[in-house]
Structures are given as C-alpha cells and as structure tokens.
JSON list of C-alpha atoms in Angstrom, two decimals:
[
{"chain": "L", "resi": 1, "resn": "UNK", "atom": "CA", "xyz": [-158.74, -143.56, -97.33]},
{"chain": "L", "resi": 2, "resn": "UNK", "atom": "CA", "xyz": [-158.78, -141.95, -94.33]},
{"chain": "L", "resi": 3, "resn": "UNK", "atom": "CA", "xyz": [-155.46, -140.25, -92.70]},
{"chain": "L", "resi": 4, "resn": "UNK", "atom": "CA", "xyz": [-154.08, -139.56, -89.35]},
{"chain": "L", "resi": 5, "resn": "UNK", "atom": "CA", "xyz": [-152.62, -136.68, -87.97]},
{"chain": "L", "resi": 6, "resn": "UNK", "atom": "CA", "xyz": [-150.89, -137.14, -85.04]},
{"chain": "L", "resi": 7, "resn": "UNK", "atom": "CA", "xyz": [-150.00, -135.17, -81.99]},
{"chain": "L", "resi": 8, "resn": "UNK", "atom": "CA", "xyz": [-152.42, -132.00, -82.46]},
{"chain": "L", "resi": 9, "resn": "UNK", "atom": "CA", "xyz": [-152.53, -129.64, -79.52]},
{"chain": "L", "resi": 10, "resn": "UNK", "atom": "CA", "xyz": [-156.52, -129.06, -79.87]},
{"chain": "L", "resi": 11, "resn": "UNK", "atom": "CA", "xyz": [-158.49, -125.70, -78.45]},
{"chain": "L", "resi": 12, "resn": "UNK", "atom": "CA", "xyz": [-161.33, -124.00, -79.24]},
{"chain": "L", "resi": 13, "resn": "UNK", "atom": "CA", "xyz": [-161.47, -120.43, -80.46]},
{"chain": "L", "resi": 14, "resn": "UNK", "atom": "CA", "xyz": [-164.59, -119.34, -80.17]},
{"chain": "L", "resi": 15, "resn": "UNK", "atom": "CA", "xyz": [-167.06, -121.45, -82.15]},
{"chain": "L", "resi": 16, "resn": "UNK", "atom": "CA", "xyz": [-164.71, -123.22, -84.09]},
{"chain": "L", "resi": 17, "resn": "UNK", "atom": "CA", "xyz": [-162.08, -126.15, -82.92]},
{"chain": "L", "resi": 18, "resn": "UNK", "atom": "CA", "xyz": [-158.15, -125.60, -84.14]},
{"chain": "L", "resi": 19, "resn": "UNK", "atom": "CA", "xyz": [-155.44, -128.27, -83.92]},
{"chain": "L", "resi": 20, "resn": "UNK", "atom": "CA", "xyz": [-151.66, -127.47, -84.18]},
{"chain": "L", "resi": 21, "resn": "UNK", "atom": "CA", "xyz": [-148.88, -129.54, -83.40]},
{"chain": "L", "resi": 22, "resn": "UNK", "atom": "CA", "xyz": [-148.00, -130.25, -80.66]},
{"chain": "L", "resi": 23, "resn": "UNK", "atom": "CA", "xyz": [-144.21, -129.77, -81.07]},
{"chain": "L", "resi": 24, "resn": "UNK", "atom": "CA", "xyz": [-144.63, -126.69, -82.21]},
{"chain": "L", "resi": 25, "resn": "UNK", "atom": "CA", "xyz": [-146.94, -125.28, -79.39]},
{"chain": "L", "resi": 26, "resn": "UNK", "atom": "CA", "xyz": [-144.70, -124.47, -76.34]},
{"chain": "L", "resi": 27, "resn": "UNK", "atom": "CA", "xyz": [-147.29, -124.04, -73.54]},
{"chain": "L", "resi": 28, "resn": "UNK", "atom": "CA", "xyz": [-150.47, -122.32, -73.07]},
{"chain": "L", "resi": 29, "resn": "UNK", "atom": "CA", "xyz": [-150.32, -119.28, -71.11]},
{"chain": "L", "resi": 30, "resn": "UNK", "atom": "CA", "xyz": [-153.03, -117.19, -69.30]},
{"chain": "L", "resi": 31, "resn": "UNK", "atom": "CA", "xyz": [-153.40, -113.64, -71.03]},
{"chain": "L", "resi": 32, "resn": "UNK", "atom": "CA", "xyz": [-152.20, -110.68, -68.57]},
{"chain": "L", "resi": 33, "resn": "UNK", "atom": "CA", "xyz": [-153.44, -107.29, -69.49]},
{"chain": "L", "resi": 34, "resn": "UNK", "atom": "CA", "xyz": [-152.03, -106.74, -73.04]},
{"chain": "L", "resi": 35, "resn": "UNK", "atom": "CA", "xyz": [-150.44, -103.64, -74.32]},
{"chain": "L", "resi": 36, "resn": "UNK", "atom": "CA", "xyz": [-151.87, -102.30, -77.65]},
{"chain": "L", "resi": 37, "resn": "UNK", "atom": "CA", "xyz": [-149.86, -101.67, -80.14]},
{"chain": "L", "resi": 38, "resn": "UNK", "atom": "CA", "xyz": [-150.09, -98.56, -82.20]},
{"chain": "L", "resi": 39, "resn": "UNK", "atom": "CA", "xyz": [-150.61, -98.82, -86.06]},
{"chain": "L", "resi": 40, "resn": "UNK", "atom": "CA", "xyz": [-151.00, -102.63, -86.00]},
{"chain": "L", "resi": 41, "resn": "UNK", "atom": "CA", "xyz": [-154.25, -104.72, -87.46]},
{"chain": "L", "resi": 42, "resn": "UNK", "atom": "CA", "xyz": [-157.09, -105.19, -85.72]},
{"chain": "L", "resi": 43, "resn": "UNK", "atom": "CA", "xyz": [-156.68, -109.45, -85.43]},
{"chain": "L", "resi": 44, "resn": "UNK", "atom": "CA", "xyz": [-153.55, -108.19, -83.07]},
{"chain": "L", "resi": 45, "resn": "UNK", "atom": "CA", "xyz": [-154.91, -107.95, -79.55]},
{"chain": "L", "resi": 46, "resn": "UNK", "atom": "CA", "xyz": [-151.76, -106.50, -78.32]},
{"chain": "L", "resi": 47, "resn": "UNK", "atom": "CA", "xyz": [-148.24, -107.73, -76.96]},
{"chain": "L", "resi": 48, "resn": "UNK", "atom": "CA", "xyz": [-147.03, -109.13, -73.83]},
{"chain": "L", "resi": 49, "resn": "UNK", "atom": "CA", "xyz": [-143.66, -110.01, -72.32]},
{"chain": "L", "resi": 50, "resn": "UNK", "atom": "CA", "xyz": [-143.30, -114.09, -71.66]},
{"chain": "L", "resi": 51, "resn": "UNK", "atom": "CA", "xyz": [-139.78, -114.56, -70.27]},
{"chain": "L", "resi": 52, "resn": "UNK", "atom": "CA", "xyz": [-138.20, -111.59, -71.91]},
{"chain": "L", "resi": 53, "resn": "UNK", "atom": "CA", "xyz": [-139.47, -111.89, -74.88]},
{"chain": "L", "resi": 54, "resn": "UNK", "atom": "CA", "xyz": [-142.16, -109.74, -76.66]},
{"chain": "L", "resi": 55, "resn": "UNK", "atom": "CA", "xyz": [-144.88, -111.91, -78.04]},
{"chain": "L", "resi": 56, "resn": "UNK", "atom": "CA", "xyz": [-148.31, -110.66, -80.48]},
{"chain": "L", "resi": 57, "resn": "UNK", "atom": "CA", "xyz": [-151.37, -111.96, -79.45]},
{"chain": "L", "resi": 58, "resn": "UNK", "atom": "CA", "xyz": [-153.66, -113.15, -82.45]},
{"chain": "L", "resi": 59, "resn": "UNK", "atom": "CA", "xyz": [-157.23, -112.55, -82.25]},
{"chain": "L", "resi": 60, "resn": "UNK", "atom": "CA", "xyz": [-157.99, -116.36, -84.81]},
{"chain": "L", "resi": 61, "resn": "UNK", "atom": "CA", "xyz": [-162.23, -114.87, -84.80]},
{"chain": "L", "resi": 62, "resn": "UNK", "atom": "CA", "xyz": [-161.26, -111.39, -85.98]},
{"chain": "L", "resi": 63, "resn": "UNK", "atom": "CA", "xyz": [-158.80, -112.99, -88.87]},
{"chain": "L", "resi": 64, "resn": "UNK", "atom": "CA", "xyz": [-161.18, -115.34, -90.06]},
{"chain": "L", "resi": 65, "resn": "UNK", "atom": "CA", "xyz": [-163.95, -112.93, -89.80]},
{"chain": "L", "resi": 66, "resn": "UNK", "atom": "CA", "xyz": [-165.88, -115.60, -87.13]},
{"chain": "L", "resi": 67, "resn": "UNK", "atom": "CA", "xyz": [-167.93, -113.95, -84.16]},
{"chain": "L", "resi": 68, "resn": "UNK", "atom": "CA", "xyz": [-165.73, -113.14, -81.16]},
{"chain": "L", "resi": 69, "resn": "UNK", "atom": "CA", "xyz": [-166.85, -115.00, -77.86]},
{"chain": "L", "resi": 70, "resn": "UNK", "atom": "CA", "xyz": [-168.58, -112.33, -75.59]},
{"chain": "L", "resi": 71, "resn": "UNK", "atom": "CA", "xyz": [-165.93, -113.32, -72.87]},
{"chain": "L", "resi": 72, "resn": "UNK", "atom": "CA", "xyz": [-162.56, -111.48, -72.59]},
{"chain": "L", "resi": 73, "resn": "UNK", "atom": "CA", "xyz": [-160.01, -113.94, -73.63]},
{"chain": "L", "resi": 74, "resn": "UNK", "atom": "CA", "xyz": [-158.56, -115.63, -71.33]},
{"chain": "L", "resi": 75, "resn": "UNK", "atom": "CA", "xyz": [-155.62, -117.60, -72.40]},
{"chain": "L", "resi": 76, "resn": "UNK", "atom": "CA", "xyz": [-153.32, -118.16, -75.72]},
{"chain": "L", "resi": 77, "resn": "UNK", "atom": "CA", "xyz": [-151.67, -120.92, -77.20]},
{"chain": "L", "resi": 78, "resn": "UNK", "atom": "CA", "xyz": [-148.00, -119.52, -77.83]},
{"chain": "L", "resi": 79, "resn": "UNK", "atom": "CA", "xyz": [-146.69, -121.35, -80.64]},
{"chain": "L", "resi": 80, "resn": "UNK", "atom": "CA", "xyz": [-142.94, -121.37, -82.04]},
{"chain": "L", "resi": 81, "resn": "UNK", "atom": "CA", "xyz": [-141.36, -121.67, -85.08]},
{"chain": "L", "resi": 82, "resn": "UNK", "atom": "CA", "xyz": [-138.36, -120.68, -86.48]},
{"chain": "L", "resi": 83, "resn": "UNK", "atom": "CA", "xyz": [-139.60, -116.89, -87.79]},
{"chain": "L", "resi": 84, "resn": "UNK", "atom": "CA", "xyz": [-140.72, -115.97, -84.30]},
{"chain": "L", "resi": 85, "resn": "UNK", "atom": "CA", "xyz": [-143.15, -116.90, -81.62]},
{"chain": "L", "resi": 86, "resn": "UNK", "atom": "CA", "xyz": [-147.33, -115.75, -81.55]},
{"chain": "L", "resi": 87, "resn": "UNK", "atom": "CA", "xyz": [-150.27, -116.38, -78.87]},
{"chain": "L", "resi": 88, "resn": "UNK", "atom": "CA", "xyz": [-153.59, -117.63, -80.55]},
{"chain": "L", "resi": 89, "resn": "UNK", "atom": "CA", "xyz": [-156.56, -116.77, -79.05]},
{"chain": "L", "resi": 90, "resn": "UNK", "atom": "CA", "xyz": [-158.23, -119.64, -76.76]},
{"chain": "L", "resi": 91, "resn": "UNK", "atom": "CA", "xyz": [-161.46, -119.77, -75.30]},
{"chain": "L", "resi": 92, "resn": "UNK", "atom": "CA", "xyz": [-160.42, -123.11, -74.10]},
{"chain": "L", "resi": 93, "resn": "UNK", "atom": "CA", "xyz": [-157.55, -126.04, -74.55]},
{"chain": "L", "resi": 94, "resn": "UNK", "atom": "CA", "xyz": [-158.91, -129.75, -75.16]},
{"chain": "L", "resi": 95, "resn": "UNK", "atom": "CA", "xyz": [-155.44, -131.60, -75.35]},
{"chain": "L", "resi": 96, "resn": "UNK", "atom": "CA", "xyz": [-153.05, -133.77, -77.14]},
{"chain": "L", "resi": 97, "resn": "UNK", "atom": "CA", "xyz": [-155.40, -135.62, -79.93]},
{"chain": "L", "resi": 98, "resn": "UNK", "atom": "CA", "xyz": [-154.62, -138.00, -83.31]},
{"chain": "L", "resi": 99, "resn": "UNK", "atom": "CA", "xyz": [-157.09, -136.38, -85.78]},
{"chain": "L", "resi": 100, "resn": "UNK", "atom": "CA", "xyz": [-158.62, -138.39, -88.43]},
{"chain": "L", "resi": 101, "resn": "UNK", "atom": "CA", "xyz": [-159.48, -137.65, -92.09]},
{"chain": "L", "resi": 102, "resn": "UNK", "atom": "CA", "xyz": [-158.42, -135.93, -95.25]},
{"chain": "L", "resi": 103, "resn": "UNK", "atom": "CA", "xyz": [-159.09, -132.01, -95.00]},
{"chain": "L", "resi": 104, "resn": "UNK", "atom": "CA", "xyz": [-158.27, -130.01, -97.79]},
{"chain": "L", "resi": 105, "resn": "UNK", "atom": "CA", "xyz": [-157.47, -126.19, -97.42]},
{"chain": "L", "resi": 106, "resn": "UNK", "atom": "CA", "xyz": [-159.76, -124.40, -96.23]},
{"chain": "L", "resi": 107, "resn": "UNK", "atom": "CA", "xyz": [-159.24, -121.93, -99.13]},
{"chain": "L", "resi": 108, "resn": "UNK", "atom": "CA", "xyz": [-156.84, -120.18, -101.58]},
{"chain": "L", "resi": 109, "resn": "UNK", "atom": "CA", "xyz": [-156.57, -117.23, -100.51]},
{"chain": "L", "resi": 110, "resn": "UNK", "atom": "CA", "xyz": [-155.76, -115.15, -97.23]},
{"chain": "L", "resi": 111, "resn": "UNK", "atom": "CA", "xyz": [-155.29, -116.58, -93.93]},
{"chain": "L", "resi": 112, "resn": "UNK", "atom": "CA", "xyz": [-157.76, -119.80, -95.40]},
{"chain": "L", "resi": 113, "resn": "UNK", "atom": "CA", "xyz": [-154.93, -120.92, -97.26]},
{"chain": "L", "resi": 114, "resn": "UNK", "atom": "CA", "xyz": [-152.98, -121.50, -93.73]},
{"chain": "L", "resi": 115, "resn": "UNK", "atom": "CA", "xyz": [-156.03, -123.82, -92.73]},
{"chain": "L", "resi": 116, "resn": "UNK", "atom": "CA", "xyz": [-156.78, -127.45, -93.54]},
{"chain": "L", "resi": 117, "resn": "UNK", "atom": "CA", "xyz": [-160.04, -128.97, -92.69]},
{"chain": "L", "resi": 118, "resn": "UNK", "atom": "CA", "xyz": [-162.17, -130.77, -91.64]},
{"chain": "L", "resi": 119, "resn": "UNK", "atom": "CA", "xyz": [-160.36, -133.08, -89.87]},
{"chain": "L", "resi": 120, "resn": "UNK", "atom": "CA", "xyz": [-162.47, -135.58, -86.92]},
{"chain": "L", "resi": 121, "resn": "UNK", "atom": "CA", "xyz": [-161.58, -135.26, -83.03]},
{"chain": "L", "resi": 122, "resn": "UNK", "atom": "CA", "xyz": [-163.13, -136.97, -80.14]},
{"chain": "L", "resi": 123, "resn": "UNK", "atom": "CA", "xyz": [-164.21, -133.73, -79.64]},
{"chain": "L", "resi": 124, "resn": "UNK", "atom": "CA", "xyz": [-165.66, -132.43, -82.81]},
{"chain": "L", "resi": 125, "resn": "UNK", "atom": "CA", "xyz": [-164.33, -131.44, -86.21]},
{"chain": "L", "resi": 126, "resn": "UNK", "atom": "CA", "xyz": [-161.29, -129.88, -86.24]},
{"chain": "L", "resi": 127, "resn": "UNK", "atom": "CA", "xyz": [-159.29, -127.33, -88.47]},
{"chain": "L", "resi": 128, "resn": "UNK", "atom": "CA", "xyz": [-155.46, -127.34, -88.12]},
{"chain": "L", "resi": 129, "resn": "UNK", "atom": "CA", "xyz": [-153.22, -124.35, -88.43]},
{"chain": "L", "resi": 130, "resn": "UNK", "atom": "CA", "xyz": [-150.04, -124.37, -90.11]},
{"chain": "L", "resi": 131, "resn": "UNK", "atom": "CA", "xyz": [-147.66, -122.27, -87.78]},
{"chain": "L", "resi": 132, "resn": "UNK", "atom": "CA", "xyz": [-144.74, -121.69, -90.27]},
{"chain": "L", "resi": 133, "resn": "UNK", "atom": "CA", "xyz": [-147.38, -120.60, -92.99]},
{"chain": "L", "resi": 134, "resn": "UNK", "atom": "CA", "xyz": [-149.63, -118.29, -90.39]},
{"chain": "L", "resi": 135, "resn": "UNK", "atom": "CA", "xyz": [-146.94, -116.59, -89.33]},
{"chain": "L", "resi": 136, "resn": "UNK", "atom": "CA", "xyz": [-145.44, -115.96, -92.63]},
{"chain": "L", "resi": 137, "resn": "UNK", "atom": "CA", "xyz": [-149.17, -114.36, -93.48]},
{"chain": "L", "resi": 138, "resn": "UNK", "atom": "CA", "xyz": [-148.64, -112.44, -90.39]},
{"chain": "L", "resi": 139, "resn": "UNK", "atom": "CA", "xyz": [-145.23, -111.05, -90.56]},
{"chain": "L", "resi": 140, "resn": "UNK", "atom": "CA", "xyz": [-146.47, -109.88, -94.44]},
{"chain": "L", "resi": 141, "resn": "UNK", "atom": "CA", "xyz": [-149.47, -108.04, -92.46]},
{"chain": "L", "resi": 142, "resn": "UNK", "atom": "CA", "xyz": [-152.28, -110.28, -91.87]},
{"chain": "D", "resi": 1, "resn": "UNK", "atom": "CA", "xyz": [-129.83, -102.01, -78.17]},
{"chain": "D", "resi": 2, "resn": "UNK", "atom": "CA", "xyz": [-131.26, -98.89, -75.38]},
{"chain": "D", "resi": 3, "resn": "UNK", "atom": "CA", "xyz": [-133.21, -96.05, -75.31]},
{"chain": "D", "resi": 4, "resn": "UNK", "atom": "CA", "xyz": [-131.37, -92.99, -73.63]},
{"chain": "D", "resi": 5, "resn": "UNK", "atom": "CA", "xyz": [-134.14, -90.93, -72.11]},
{"chain": "D", "resi": 6, "resn": "UNK", "atom": "CA", "xyz": [-137.53, -91.41, -73.09]},
{"chain": "D", "resi": 7, "resn": "UNK", "atom": "CA", "xyz": [-140.88, -88.69, -73.49]},
{"chain": "D", "resi": 8, "resn": "UNK", "atom": "CA", "xyz": [-143.65, -91.02, -72.15]},
{"chain": "D", "resi": 9, "resn": "UNK", "atom": "CA", "xyz": [-146.50, -90.07, -73.67]},
{"chain": "D", "resi": 10, "resn": "UNK", "atom": "CA", "xyz": [-150.43, -90.44, -72.66]},
{"chain": "D", "resi": 11, "resn": "UNK", "atom": "CA", "xyz": [-153.72, -90.48, -75.06]},
{"chain": "D", "resi": 12, "resn": "UNK", "atom": "CA", "xyz": [-156.63, -92.02, -73.03]},
{"chain": "D", "resi": 13, "resn": "UNK", "atom": "CA", "xyz": [-155.55, -95.02, -71.19]},
{"chain": "D", "resi": 14, "resn": "UNK", "atom": "CA", "xyz": [-152.91, -95.83, -73.52]},
{"chain": "D", "resi": 15, "resn": "UNK", "atom": "CA", "xyz": [-149.01, -94.61, -73.50]},
{"chain": "D", "resi": 16, "resn": "UNK", "atom": "CA", "xyz": [-146.47, -94.98, -75.62]},
{"chain": "D", "resi": 17, "resn": "UNK", "atom": "CA", "xyz": [-142.43, -93.93, -75.58]},
{"chain": "D", "resi": 18, "resn": "UNK", "atom": "CA", "xyz": [-140.51, -91.60, -77.81]},
{"chain": "D", "resi": 19, "resn": "UNK", "atom": "CA", "xyz": [-137.25, -91.28, -77.84]},
{"chain": "D", "resi": 20, "resn": "UNK", "atom": "CA", "xyz": [-136.08, -88.00, -75.64]},
{"chain": "D", "resi": 21, "resn": "UNK", "atom": "CA", "xyz": [-132.94, -87.50, -78.68]},
{"chain": "D", "resi": 22, "resn": "UNK", "atom": "CA", "xyz": [-135.85, -87.01, -80.99]},
{"chain": "D", "resi": 23, "resn": "UNK", "atom": "CA", "xyz": [-137.78, -84.45, -79.31]},
{"chain": "D", "resi": 24, "resn": "UNK", "atom": "CA", "xyz": [-137.53, -81.02, -79.86]},
{"chain": "D", "resi": 25, "resn": "UNK", "atom": "CA", "xyz": [-139.98, -79.00, -77.88]},
{"chain": "D", "resi": 26, "resn": "UNK", "atom": "CA", "xyz": [-143.40, -79.66, -75.98]},
{"chain": "D", "resi": 27, "resn": "UNK", "atom": "CA", "xyz": [-145.67, -77.02, -76.67]},
{"chain": "D", "resi": 28, "resn": "UNK", "atom": "CA", "xyz": [-149.41, -76.28, -76.69]},
{"chain": "D", "resi": 29, "resn": "UNK", "atom": "CA", "xyz": [-151.00, -77.54, -79.80]},
{"chain": "D", "resi": 30, "resn": "UNK", "atom": "CA", "xyz": [-152.21, -75.41, -82.89]},
{"chain": "D", "resi": 31, "resn": "UNK", "atom": "CA", "xyz": [-155.27, -76.36, -84.96]},
{"chain": "D", "resi": 32, "resn": "UNK", "atom": "CA", "xyz": [-153.05, -78.03, -87.30]},
{"chain": "D", "resi": 33, "resn": "UNK", "atom": "CA", "xyz": [-152.46, -80.59, -84.96]},
{"chain": "D", "resi": 34, "resn": "UNK", "atom": "CA", "xyz": [-152.54, -84.93, -85.57]},
{"chain": "D", "resi": 35, "resn": "UNK", "atom": "CA", "xyz": [-153.75, -86.30, -82.04]},
{"chain": "D", "resi": 36, "resn": "UNK", "atom": "CA", "xyz": [-152.35, -89.22, -81.07]},
{"chain": "D", "resi": 37, "resn": "UNK", "atom": "CA", "xyz": [-155.22, -91.06, -80.16]},
{"chain": "D", "resi": 38, "resn": "UNK", "atom": "CA", "xyz": [-156.03, -92.36, -83.72]},
{"chain": "D", "resi": 39, "resn": "UNK", "atom": "CA", "xyz": [-153.73, -94.44, -83.19]},
{"chain": "D", "resi": 40, "resn": "UNK", "atom": "CA", "xyz": [-155.75, -96.44, -80.87]},
{"chain": "D", "resi": 41, "resn": "UNK", "atom": "CA", "xyz": [-158.85, -95.96, -82.29]},
{"chain": "D", "resi": 42, "resn": "UNK", "atom": "CA", "xyz": [-160.11, -92.95, -79.94]},
{"chain": "D", "resi": 43, "resn": "UNK", "atom": "CA", "xyz": [-160.88, -90.27, -82.39]},
{"chain": "D", "resi": 44, "resn": "UNK", "atom": "CA", "xyz": [-159.32, -87.06, -83.46]},
{"chain": "D", "resi": 45, "resn": "UNK", "atom": "CA", "xyz": [-160.99, -84.99, -80.21]},
{"chain": "D", "resi": 46, "resn": "UNK", "atom": "CA", "xyz": [-157.55, -83.61, -77.82]},
{"chain": "D", "resi": 47, "resn": "UNK", "atom": "CA", "xyz": [-158.75, -82.28, -74.45]},
{"chain": "D", "resi": 48, "resn": "UNK", "atom": "CA", "xyz": [-157.65, -79.03, -73.68]},
{"chain": "D", "resi": 49, "resn": "UNK", "atom": "CA", "xyz": [-154.37, -79.60, -71.67]},
{"chain": "D", "resi": 50, "resn": "UNK", "atom": "CA", "xyz": [-153.50, -81.33, -74.33]},
{"chain": "D", "resi": 51, "resn": "UNK", "atom": "CA", "xyz": [-149.38, -80.91, -75.70]},
{"chain": "D", "resi": 52, "resn": "UNK", "atom": "CA", "xyz": [-147.64, -81.31, -78.95]},
{"chain": "D", "resi": 53, "resn": "UNK", "atom": "CA", "xyz": [-144.52, -82.89, -79.05]},
{"chain": "D", "resi": 54, "resn": "UNK", "atom": "CA", "xyz": [-142.42, -81.76, -81.92]},
{"chain": "D", "resi": 55, "resn": "UNK", "atom": "CA", "xyz": [-139.55, -83.66, -83.64]},
{"chain": "D", "resi": 56, "resn": "UNK", "atom": "CA", "xyz": [-137.72, -81.69, -86.77]},
{"chain": "D", "resi": 57, "resn": "UNK", "atom": "CA", "xyz": [-139.88, -81.91, -89.13]},
{"chain": "D", "resi": 58, "resn": "UNK", "atom": "CA", "xyz": [-142.66, -84.39, -87.15]},
{"chain": "D", "resi": 59, "resn": "UNK", "atom": "CA", "xyz": [-145.07, -83.19, -84.27]},
{"chain": "D", "resi": 60, "resn": "UNK", "atom": "CA", "xyz": [-147.99, -85.19, -82.59]},
{"chain": "D", "resi": 61, "resn": "UNK", "atom": "CA", "xyz": [-150.58, -84.39, -80.03]},
{"chain": "D", "resi": 62, "resn": "UNK", "atom": "CA", "xyz": [-150.58, -86.54, -76.96]},
{"chain": "D", "resi": 63, "resn": "UNK", "atom": "CA", "xyz": [-153.07, -85.97, -73.92]},
{"chain": "D", "resi": 64, "resn": "UNK", "atom": "CA", "xyz": [-149.81, -85.36, -71.47]},
{"chain": "D", "resi": 65, "resn": "UNK", "atom": "CA", "xyz": [-146.33, -86.46, -71.44]},
{"chain": "D", "resi": 66, "resn": "UNK", "atom": "CA", "xyz": [-143.81, -87.14, -68.67]},
{"chain": "D", "resi": 67, "resn": "UNK", "atom": "CA", "xyz": [-140.02, -87.03, -69.11]},
{"chain": "D", "resi": 68, "resn": "UNK", "atom": "CA", "xyz": [-138.40, -90.24, -68.44]},
{"chain": "D", "resi": 69, "resn": "UNK", "atom": "CA", "xyz": [-134.63, -90.14, -67.90]},
{"chain": "D", "resi": 70, "resn": "UNK", "atom": "CA", "xyz": [-133.28, -93.27, -67.35]},
{"chain": "D", "resi": 71, "resn": "UNK", "atom": "CA", "xyz": [-131.42, -95.82, -69.36]},
{"chain": "D", "resi": 72, "resn": "UNK", "atom": "CA", "xyz": [-134.43, -98.63, -70.86]},
{"chain": "D", "resi": 73, "resn": "UNK", "atom": "CA", "xyz": [-133.47, -101.67, -72.75]},
{"chain": "D", "resi": 74, "resn": "UNK", "atom": "CA", "xyz": [-135.08, -102.07, -75.88]},
{"chain": "D", "resi": 75, "resn": "UNK", "atom": "CA", "xyz": [-137.56, -105.20, -76.61]},
{"chain": "D", "resi": 76, "resn": "UNK", "atom": "CA", "xyz": [-137.68, -106.34, -80.31]},
{"chain": "D", "resi": 77, "resn": "UNK", "atom": "CA", "xyz": [-140.62, -105.65, -82.00]},
{"chain": "D", "resi": 78, "resn": "UNK", "atom": "CA", "xyz": [-141.93, -109.64, -82.99]},
{"chain": "D", "resi": 79, "resn": "UNK", "atom": "CA", "xyz": [-141.31, -109.96, -86.63]},
{"chain": "D", "resi": 80, "resn": "UNK", "atom": "CA", "xyz": [-145.16, -110.40, -87.58]},
{"chain": "D", "resi": 81, "resn": "UNK", "atom": "CA", "xyz": [-146.53, -107.58, -86.10]},
{"chain": "D", "resi": 82, "resn": "UNK", "atom": "CA", "xyz": [-146.73, -105.58, -89.03]},
{"chain": "D", "resi": 83, "resn": "UNK", "atom": "CA", "xyz": [-146.75, -102.05, -87.12]},
{"chain": "D", "resi": 84, "resn": "UNK", "atom": "CA", "xyz": [-145.29, -98.91, -89.30]},
{"chain": "D", "resi": 85, "resn": "UNK", "atom": "CA", "xyz": [-145.31, -96.63, -86.16]},
{"chain": "D", "resi": 86, "resn": "UNK", "atom": "CA", "xyz": [-143.92, -98.90, -83.16]},
{"chain": "D", "resi": 87, "resn": "UNK", "atom": "CA", "xyz": [-139.88, -99.78, -83.42]},
{"chain": "D", "resi": 88, "resn": "UNK", "atom": "CA", "xyz": [-140.05, -101.48, -80.27]},
{"chain": "D", "resi": 89, "resn": "UNK", "atom": "CA", "xyz": [-141.25, -101.84, -76.50]},
{"chain": "D", "resi": 90, "resn": "UNK", "atom": "CA", "xyz": [-139.05, -100.21, -73.17]},
{"chain": "D", "resi": 91, "resn": "UNK", "atom": "CA", "xyz": [-140.41, -102.23, -69.63]},
{"chain": "D", "resi": 92, "resn": "UNK", "atom": "CA", "xyz": [-141.69, -99.19, -67.69]},
{"chain": "D", "resi": 93, "resn": "UNK", "atom": "CA", "xyz": [-142.72, -99.85, -64.16]},
{"chain": "D", "resi": 94, "resn": "UNK", "atom": "CA", "xyz": [-143.56, -103.49, -65.25]},
{"chain": "D", "resi": 95, "resn": "UNK", "atom": "CA", "xyz": [-145.52, -102.62, -68.11]},
{"chain": "D", "resi": 96, "resn": "UNK", "atom": "CA", "xyz": [-144.59, -102.53, -71.77]},
{"chain": "D", "resi": 97, "resn": "UNK", "atom": "CA", "xyz": [-144.91, -99.37, -73.75]},
{"chain": "D", "resi": 98, "resn": "UNK", "atom": "CA", "xyz": [-144.13, -98.92, -77.80]},
{"chain": "D", "resi": 99, "resn": "UNK", "atom": "CA", "xyz": [-141.86, -96.92, -78.81]},
{"chain": "D", "resi": 100, "resn": "UNK", "atom": "CA", "xyz": [-142.91, -95.20, -81.67]},
{"chain": "D", "resi": 101, "resn": "UNK", "atom": "CA", "xyz": [-140.80, -93.10, -83.60]},
{"chain": "D", "resi": 102, "resn": "UNK", "atom": "CA", "xyz": [-142.52, -89.82, -85.35]},
{"chain": "D", "resi": 103, "resn": "UNK", "atom": "CA", "xyz": [-140.50, -90.08, -88.31]},
{"chain": "D", "resi": 104, "resn": "UNK", "atom": "CA", "xyz": [-142.66, -93.09, -89.18]},
{"chain": "D", "resi": 105, "resn": "UNK", "atom": "CA", "xyz": [-145.51, -91.93, -88.07]},
{"chain": "D", "resi": 106, "resn": "UNK", "atom": "CA", "xyz": [-145.48, -88.79, -90.61]},
{"chain": "D", "resi": 107, "resn": "UNK", "atom": "CA", "xyz": [-144.55, -91.00, -93.18]},
{"chain": "D", "resi": 108, "resn": "UNK", "atom": "CA", "xyz": [-148.23, -92.85, -92.49]},
{"chain": "D", "resi": 109, "resn": "UNK", "atom": "CA", "xyz": [-150.66, -89.82, -91.11]},
{"chain": "D", "resi": 110, "resn": "UNK", "atom": "CA", "xyz": [-152.06, -91.32, -88.10]}
]
C-alpha cells in the first residue's frame, strides 16, 4: 500500500529534488553576500543575518557529496526547528506538494540517515529531509 | 553580550574580529608566525606588510589590522555550525564579521 506525505515544500538542489515539511519551512530567501566562517566545515557556505538572527547556509550538494550546480547559489529554504534555524541552498523552489510512496532511509549513517526516499511528486522523485535530524547532525559537526 | 572594542583583522578578502582586551600587541611578524589566511583556505604565505597580532600565549599573522573602539553587540553563533574558532558575530557597518577567540585558535592550530 502506498502512503501519502502531505504538505512538503519541494525544491531542487543541484540535480536532486528534496522535500521538507512545509510547517517547518518558514520562508524562502534570496541569499545576500555571505560571511565565511573560519574553521567551519566545507558544507557551511557562510552565514547571513535575517532580522537580527545569524543563519548558517548549508550547501546540501556538498553535504551529500553531489556535484554542485555551475551557477552561484541564489536562494535558500529556511528551516526552523526547536534546535535552531538553518538555510538550505536551493536552485529552484517548486512549491508545496503531497508526496506519494513508501520511501525508506537513503542510508544508515552520515547525513543519508536523515533523508528518505524516493517519494513521487508531480515534478519527479523526491527525497525528504528530516529537519530535526539534519540540524542535530550538523550540530555534531556534520 | 557585547564586544567592548575590537581589533578588526583582514586576510585576503575576509575579515574577522578579536576582542581588543585579548590583544596585547601588534608587531611585525617573525618566521614562526601562523597566517590566519589558512582558516579561509588562502594558504600560508602572508604579504610583506603583514602584522602579527599577539595575545598572551598566542599570536596570529594577518594582512592588515584596524582598531575599532565602539561597543558592538555580539550575535550568537548558530548551534549547528561547528567552528572551533568563532564565538559569535558582530555587525560592522552592515556586514557580519566573525569574532575569533585566539585561545580557541591556539588549541587547534590553523
């Protein structure tokens, strides 16, 4: 039997499509010039200030070991969870969709354990991101 | 939390701030210096005009320094960014600048 996941914000990041629960995606932002963070892992592109709060920008392609896009990152999806706020790079934001399927974890370790898939959306196969798990993973150093 | 005076350091196109009360002197670097450009992936070679910023027990070499006398509010470091160097950020003329702890930097050489 196929399950349906309701209300996921679907966005493209490099060659992949990703979904996050729409209630945790607080906004989509155009990225300003970022401040580099010395000593941070490579997947932390930098930080920017949003209404007095410092947000880290995470390059999902680097985190996942996928090829990055040729253009500079221009947009990001802001996720707000109990542990903090993080912005995930996006090449395109496709909107909110219900996802179909029975996707399982993409891996047993690393960041892959916080992604599930594949789920089907009108735009194609989507991997969902567990925001709490991802933020906890990043807080441990990624 | 505030930073009561800062030494703004430039390495290549990047800037970082040190708490002024942590800095004991600014000198011409010697050969044993550690270039802060390494923290930003700029390599180890510093320009001839570089300066060594010293704190008790620690020092780091930067391209230029600028002393900033104002009190600046410190914005918190996001919990999910694991950096062993940065303790927070200050807003300097509309740009976020990371605040670096030389003591933390010394524990893990750049």
